[in-house]
């Protein structure tokens, strides 16, 4: 995965749980696209409408904690977020995100250096560039890269088994 992309930054703090990402009352809506306008509404009701395709979320520690609802990473992806960068992720959220084809990057220092509205360049499995400074990132294992590149676990398995090109 040698992809490079640039995006506008939206910042969130520590312990953004899945109830903040998508509150329970909106889970009854029919599709992820129907739910997406309510993303982050308990914390920032205006945020979902402001996010543009290709934007990047940068958060503090323990992003995605709480329940294991798969809709949380699906909704972030539906908003057009290209990746989420956080100091750390809740483990089940991390796996749900990968399984849904959402790129997550852990970085301990970037959140402290960026401001909302800044632009960052991400060179996947290499580094993040922000205002002339480089922030090296750890490469994801190839099996996770394959899942993300395919758009999620189901698509990756279909591709692996010759059911999809």
Coordinates of N, CA and C in Angstrom, one line a residue:
X1 N 0.9 -1.2 0.0 CA 0.0 0.0 0.0 C 0.9 1.2 0.0
X2 N 1.1 1.8 -1.2 CA 2.0 2.9 -1.3 C 1.2 4.2 -1.6
X3 N 0.0 4.3 -1.1 CA -0.9 5.4 -1.4 C -0.4 6.6 -0.6
X4 N -0.6 7.8 -1.3 CA -0.4 9.1 -0.7 C -1.6 9.9 -0.9
X5 N -2.1 10.6 0.2 CA -3.2 11.5 0.1 C -3.1 12.6 1.1
X6 N -3.8 13.7 0.8 CA -3.8 14.9 1.6 C -5.2 15.2 2.0
X7 N -5.4 15.6 3.3 CA -6.7 15.9 3.7 C -6.7 16.9 4.8
X8 N -7.9 17.5 4.9 CA -8.1 18.5 6.0 C -8.4 17.8 7.3
X9 N -7.9 18.4 8.4 CA -8.0 17.7 9.7 C -9.2 18.2 10.5
X10 N -9.9 17.2 11.1 CA -10.9 17.4 12.1 C -10.4 16.8 13.4
X11 N -10.4 17.5 14.5 CA -9.8 16.9 15.7 C -10.9 16.6 16.7
X12 N -10.7 15.5 17.4 CA -11.5 15.0 18.5 C -10.6 14.6 19.6
X13 N -11.1 14.6 20.8 CA -10.3 14.3 22.0 C -10.1 12.9 22.3
X14 N -9.9 12.6 23.6 CA -9.7 11.2 24.1 C -11.1 10.5 24.3
X15 N -11.0 9.2 24.3 CA -12.2 8.4 24.7 C -13.4 8.7 23.9
X16 N -13.3 8.9 22.6 CA -14.5 9.0 21.7 C -15.0 7.6 21.5
X17 N -16.2 7.4 22.2 CA -16.7 6.1 22.1 C -17.7 5.9 21.0
X18 N -18.1 4.7 20.8 CA -19.0 4.3 19.7 C -20.4 5.0 19.8
X19 N -20.8 5.3 21.0 CA -22.1 6.1 21.2 C -21.9 7.5 20.8
X20 N -20.8 8.1 20.8 CA -20.5 9.4 20.2 C -20.4 9.3 18.7
X21 N -19.7 8.3 18.2 CA -19.6 8.2 16.8 C -21.0 8.0 16.1
X22 N -21.8 7.1 16.7 CA -23.2 7.0 16.2 C -24.1 6.6 17.4
X23 N -24.9 7.6 17.9 CA -25.8 7.3 19.0 C -26.8 6.2 18.7
X24 N -27.1 5.4 19.8 CA -28.0 4.3 19.7 C -29.3 4.6 19.0
X25 N -29.9 5.7 19.2 CA -31.2 6.0 18.7 C -31.2 6.1 17.1
X26 N -30.1 6.2 16.5 CA -30.0 6.3 15.0 C -29.7 4.9 14.4
X27 N -29.4 3.9 15.2 CA -29.1 2.6 14.7 C -30.3 2.0 14.0
X28 N -31.5 2.5 14.3 CA -32.7 1.9 13.7 C -33.0 2.4 12.3
X29 N -32.2 3.4 11.8 CA -32.4 3.9 10.5 C -31.9 2.8 9.5
X30 N -32.4 2.8 8.3 CA -32.3 1.6 7.4 C -30.8 1.4 6.9
X31 N -30.1 2.5 6.6 CA -28.8 2.3 6.0 C -27.8 3.2 6.7
X32 N -26.5 2.9 6.5 CA -25.4 3.6 7.0 C -25.5 5.1 6.5
X33 N -25.8 5.2 5.2 CA -26.0 6.6 4.7 C -27.0 7.4 5.4
X34 N -28.1 6.7 5.8 CA -29.2 7.4 6.6 C -28.6 7.8 8.0
X35 N -27.8 7.0 8.5 CA -27.2 7.3 9.9 C -26.1 8.3 9.9
X36 N -25.4 8.4 8.8 CA -24.2 9.3 8.7 C -24.4 10.7 9.1
X37 N -25.5 11.4 8.8 CA -25.7 12.8 9.2 C -25.7 13.0 10.8
X38 N -25.9 11.9 11.5 CA -26.0 12.0 13.0 C -24.6 11.6 13.6
X39 N -23.6 11.3 12.8 CA -22.3 11.0 13.4 C -21.8 12.1 14.3
X40 N -21.3 11.7 15.4 CA -20.7 12.6 16.4 C -21.7 13.6 17.0
X41 N -23.0 13.5 16.8 CA -24.0 14.5 17.2 C -24.0 14.7 18.7
X42 N -23.7 13.8 19.6 CA -23.8 14.1 21.0 C -22.6 15.1 21.4
X43 N -21.6 15.1 20.6 CA -20.4 15.9 20.9 C -20.4 17.2 20.1
X44 N -20.6 17.0 18.8 CA -20.5 18.1 17.8 C -21.6 17.9 16.7
X45 N -22.8 18.3 17.0 CA -23.9 18.1 16.0 C -23.7 18.6 14.6
X46 N -22.9 19.6 14.5 CA -22.6 20.1 13.1 C -21.5 19.4 12.3
X47 N -20.8 18.5 13.0 CA -19.6 18.0 12.4 C -19.8 17.1 11.1
X48 N -20.8 16.2 11.2 CA -21.0 15.3 10.0 C -21.3 16.1 8.8
X49 N -22.0 17.2 8.9 CA -22.4 18.0 7.7 C -21.2 18.8 7.2
X50 N -20.2 19.0 8.0 CA -19.0 19.8 7.6 C -17.9 19.0 7.0
X51 N -17.9 17.7 7.3 CA -16.9 16.8 6.8 C -17.0 16.6 5.2
X52 N -15.9 16.7 4.6 CA -15.8 16.6 3.1 C -15.1 15.3 2.8
X53 N -15.4 14.7 1.6 CA -14.7 13.5 1.2 C -13.2 13.8 1.2
X54 N -12.4 12.8 1.8 CA -11.0 13.0 1.8 C -10.5 13.6 3.1
X55 N -11.4 14.1 3.9 CA -10.9 14.7 5.2 C -10.4 13.6 6.1
X56 N -9.6 14.0 7.1 CA -9.0 13.1 8.1 C -9.4 13.5 9.5
X57 N -9.7 12.4 10.3 CA -10.0 12.6 11.7 C -8.7 12.4 12.5
X58 N -8.4 13.2 13.4 CA -7.2 13.0 14.3 C -7.7 13.1 15.7
X59 N -7.5 12.1 16.5 CA -8.1 12.0 17.8 C -7.0 11.7 18.8
X60 N -7.4 11.7 20.1 CA -6.5 11.4 21.2 C -6.5 9.9 21.5
X61 N -6.5 9.5 22.7 CA -6.3 8.1 23.1 C -7.7 7.4 23.1
X62 N -7.6 6.1 22.9 CA -8.8 5.2 23.1 C -10.0 5.5 22.1
X63 N -9.7 5.9 20.9 CA -10.7 6.2 19.9 C -11.5 4.9 19.6
X64 N -12.8 5.0 19.7 CA -13.7 3.9 19.3 C -14.0 2.9 20.5
X65 N -13.8 3.4 21.7 CA -14.1 2.6 22.9 C -15.6 2.4 23.0
X66 N -16.0 1.6 23.9 CA -17.4 1.3 24.1 C -17.9 0.0 23.5
X67 N -19.0 0.1 22.9 CA -19.6 -1.1 22.3 C -18.8 -1.6 21.1
X68 N -19.2 -2.7 20.6 CA -18.5 -3.3 19.4 C -19.3 -3.0 18.1
X69 N -20.2 -2.0 18.1 CA -21.1 -1.8 17.0 C -20.3 -1.5 15.7
X70 N -20.5 -2.3 14.7 CA -19.8 -2.2 13.4 C -20.2 -1.0 12.7
X71 N -21.4 -0.4 13.0 CA -21.8 0.8 12.2 C -20.8 2.0 12.5
X72 N -20.1 2.0 13.6 CA -19.3 3.1 13.9 C -18.2 3.3 12.8
X73 N -17.4 2.4 12.5 CA -16.4 2.6 11.4 C -17.1 2.7 10.0
X74 N -18.2 2.0 9.8 CA -18.9 2.1 8.5 C -19.4 3.6 8.3
X75 N -19.9 4.2 9.3 CA -20.4 5.6 9.2 C -19.2 6.6 9.0
X76 N -18.1 6.4 9.6 CA -16.9 7.2 9.4 C -16.5 7.1 7.9
X77 N -16.5 5.9 7.4 CA -16.2 5.7 6.0 C -17.2 6.3 5.1
X78 N -18.5 6.2 5.4 CA -19.6 6.8 4.6 C -19.5 8.3 4.6
X79 N -19.0 8.9 5.6 CA -18.8 10.4 5.6 C -17.7 10.8 4.6
X80 N -16.9 9.9 4.2 CA -15.8 10.2 3.2 C -14.5 10.4 3.9
X81 N -14.4 10.1 5.1 CA -13.1 10.2 5.9 C -12.1 9.3 5.2
X82 N -10.9 9.7 4.9 CA -9.9 8.9 4.2 C -9.2 8.0 5.3
X83 N -9.0 8.5 6.5 CA -8.4 7.7 7.5 C -8.6 8.4 8.9
X84 N -8.4 7.6 9.9 CA -8.5 8.1 11.3 C -7.1 7.9 11.9
X85 N -6.6 9.0 12.4 CA -5.3 8.9 13.1 C -5.5 9.2 14.5
X86 N -5.1 8.4 15.4 CA -5.3 8.6 16.9 C -4.1 8.1 17.6
X87 N -4.0 8.7 18.9 CA -2.9 8.2 19.8 C -3.1 6.7 20.0
X88 N -4.3 6.2 20.2 CA -4.6 4.8 20.3 C -6.0 4.5 20.0
X89 N -6.3 3.3 19.7 CA -7.7 2.8 19.3 C -8.1 1.7 20.2
X90 N -9.4 1.7 20.5 CA -9.9 0.5 21.2 C -9.7 -0.7 20.2
X91 N -9.3 -1.8 20.8 CA -9.0 -3.0 19.9 C -10.1 -3.5 19.0
X92 N -11.3 -3.6 19.6 CA -12.4 -4.1 18.8 C -12.8 -3.1 17.7
X93 N -12.7 -1.8 18.0 CA -13.0 -0.8 17.0 C -11.9 -0.9 15.9
X94 N -10.7 -1.1 16.3 CA -9.6 -1.2 15.3 C -9.9 -2.3 14.3
X95 N -10.3 -3.5 14.8 CA -10.5 -4.6 14.0 C -11.8 -4.4 13.1
X96 N -12.8 -3.9 13.7 CA -14.1 -3.6 12.9 C -13.8 -2.6 11.8
X97 N -12.9 -1.6 12.1 CA -12.6 -0.6 11.0 C -11.8 -1.3 9.9
X98 N -10.8 -2.1 10.2 CA -10.1 -2.8 9.2 C -11.1 -3.7 8.4
X99 N -11.9 -4.4 9.1 CA -12.9 -5.3 8.4 C -13.8 -4.6 7.5
X100 N -14.0 -3.3 7.7 CA -14.9 -2.5 6.9 C -14.1 -1.6 5.9
X101 N -12.8 -1.8 5.8 CA -12.0 -1.1 4.9 C -11.6 0.3 5.2
X102 N -11.6 0.7 6.5 CA -11.3 2.0 7.0 C -9.9 2.0 7.5
X103 N -9.0 2.8 6.9 CA -7.6 2.9 7.4 C -7.5 3.6 8.7
X104 N -6.8 3.0 9.6 CA -6.5 3.6 10.9 C -5.0 3.7 11.1
X105 N -4.5 4.8 11.7 CA -3.1 4.9 11.9 C -2.9 5.4 13.3
X106 N -2.1 4.7 14.1 CA -1.8 5.1 15.5 C -0.5 6.0 15.4
X107 N -0.6 7.1 16.1 CA 0.6 8.0 16.2 C 0.5 8.7 17.5
X108 N 1.5 8.6 18.4 CA 1.4 9.2 19.7 C 1.5 10.8 19.8
X109 N 2.1 11.4 18.7 CA 2.4 12.8 18.8 C 1.6 13.7 17.9
X110 N 1.0 13.2 16.9 CA 0.4 14.1 15.9 C -0.7 15.0 16.4
X111 N -1.6 14.4 17.2 CA -2.7 15.1 17.8 C -2.3 16.4 18.5
X112 N -1.2 16.3 19.2 CA -0.7 17.5 19.9 C -0.1 18.6 19.0
X113 N 0.2 18.2 17.8 CA 0.8 19.2 16.9 C -0.2 19.8 15.9
X114 N -1.3 19.2 15.7 CA -2.2 19.8 14.6 C -3.3 20.6 15.2
X115 N -3.9 21.4 14.4 CA -5.1 22.2 14.7 C -6.2 21.9 13.7
X116 N -7.4 22.0 14.1 CA -8.5 21.7 13.2 C -8.4 22.6 12.0
X117 N -8.6 22.1 10.8 CA -8.5 22.8 9.6 C -7.1 22.7 8.9
X118 N -6.1 22.3 9.7 CA -4.8 22.1 9.1 C -4.9 21.0 8.0
X119 N -3.9 21.0 7.1 CA -3.8 20.0 6.1 C -2.7 19.0 6.4
X120 N -2.9 17.7 6.3 CA -1.8 16.8 6.5 C -1.7 15.9 5.2
X121 N -0.5 15.4 5.0 CA -0.3 14.5 3.9 C 0.1 13.1 4.5
X122 N -0.6 12.1 4.1 CA -0.4 10.8 4.6 C 0.3 9.9 3.5
X123 N 1.4 9.4 3.8 CA 2.1 8.4 2.9 C 2.0 7.1 3.7
X124 N 1.0 6.3 3.2 CA 0.6 5.1 3.9 C 1.8 4.2 4.1
X125 N 1.8 3.7 5.3 CA 2.9 2.8 5.8 C 4.3 3.4 5.8
X126 N 4.3 4.7 5.8 CA 5.6 5.4 5.7 C 5.6 6.6 6.7
X127 N 4.9 7.7 6.5 CA 4.9 8.9 7.3 C 3.8 9.8 7.1
X128 N 3.6 10.7 8.0 CA 2.6 11.8 7.9 C 3.4 13.1 7.8
X129 N 3.1 14.0 6.9 CA 3.7 15.3 6.8 C 2.7 16.4 7.3
X130 N 3.2 17.2 8.2 CA 2.4 18.3 8.7 C 3.3 19.5 8.9
X131 N 3.0 20.6 8.2 CA 3.7 21.9 8.3 C 5.3 21.7 8.3
X132 N 5.7 20.9 7.3 CA 7.2 20.7 7.1 C 7.8 19.7 8.0
X133 N 7.0 19.1 8.9 CA 7.6 18.1 9.9 C 7.1 16.7 9.5
X134 N 8.0 15.7 9.6 CA 7.7 14.3 9.3 C 7.4 13.6 10.6
X135 N 6.3 12.8 10.5 CA 5.9 11.9 11.6 C 5.9 10.5 11.1
X136 N 7.0 9.7 11.4 CA 7.0 8.3 10.9 C 5.9 7.5 11.5
X137 N 5.4 6.6 10.6 CA 4.3 5.7 11.1 C 4.7 4.2 10.9
X138 N 4.2 3.4 11.7 CA 4.5 1.9 11.6 C 3.7 1.3 10.5
X139 N 4.3 0.5 9.7 CA 3.6 -0.2 8.6 C 2.6 -1.2 9.1
X140 N 1.4 -1.3 8.5 CA 0.5 -2.3 8.8 C 0.9 -3.6 8.2
X141 N 0.6 -4.8 8.8 CA 0.9 -6.1 8.2 C 0.2 -6.2 6.9
X142 N 0.8 -7.0 6.0 CA 0.2 -7.1 4.6 C -1.2 -7.6 4.6
X143 N -1.5 -8.6 5.5 CA -2.9 -9.1 5.5 C -3.9 -8.0 5.8
X144 N -3.6 -7.1 6.6 CA -4.5 -6.0 6.9 C -4.6 -5.0 5.7
X145 N -3.4 -4.7 5.1 CA -3.4 -3.9 3.9 C -4.3 -4.4 2.8
X146 N -4.2 -5.7 2.6 CA -5.0 -6.4 1.6 C -6.5 -6.2 1.9
X147 N -6.9 -6.3 3.1 CA -8.3 -6.1 3.5 C -8.7 -4.6 3.2
X148 N -7.9 -3.7 3.6 CA -8.2 -2.3 3.4 C -8.3 -2.0 1.9
X149 N -7.3 -2.4 1.2 CA -7.3 -2.1 -0.3 C -8.5 -2.7 -1.0
X150 N -9.0 -3.9 -0.5 CA -10.1 -4.5 -1.1 C -11.4 -3.8 -0.7
X151 N -11.4 -3.0 0.3 CA -12.6 -2.3 0.7 C -13.3 -3.0 1.9
X152 N -12.6 -3.9 2.5 CA -13.2 -4.6 3.6 C -12.9 -6.1 3.6
X153 N -13.2 -6.8 4.7 CA -12.9 -8.2 4.8 C -13.7 -9.1 3.8
X154 N -15.0 -8.8 3.7 CA -15.8 -9.7 2.8 C -15.3 -9.5 1.4
X155 N -15.0 -8.3 0.9 CA -14.5 -8.1 -0.4 C -13.2 -8.8 -0.6
X156 N -12.3 -8.7 0.4 CA -11.0 -9.3 0.4 C -11.1 -10.8 0.2
X157 N -12.0 -11.4 1.0 CA -12.2 -12.9 0.9 C -12.8 -13.3 -0.4
X158 N -13.7 -12.5 -0.9 CA -14.3 -12.8 -2.3 C -13.1 -12.7 -3.3
X159 N -12.3 -11.7 -3.2 CA -11.2 -11.6 -4.2 C -10.2 -12.8 -4.0
X160 N -9.9 -13.1 -2.8 CA -9.0 -14.2 -2.5 C -9.5 -15.6 -3.1
X161 N -10.8 -15.7 -3.0 CA -11.4 -17.0 -3.5 C -11.9 -16.9 -4.9
X162 N -11.4 -15.9 -5.7 CA -11.7 -15.8 -7.1 C -13.1 -15.4 -7.4
X163 N -13.9 -14.9 -6.5 CA -15.3 -14.5 -6.7 C -15.4 -13.1 -7.2
X164 N -14.3 -12.3 -7.1 CA -14.4 -10.9 -7.4 C -13.1 -10.4 -8.0
X165 N -13.0 -9.6 -9.0 CA -11.8 -9.1 -9.6 C -11.1 -8.0 -8.8

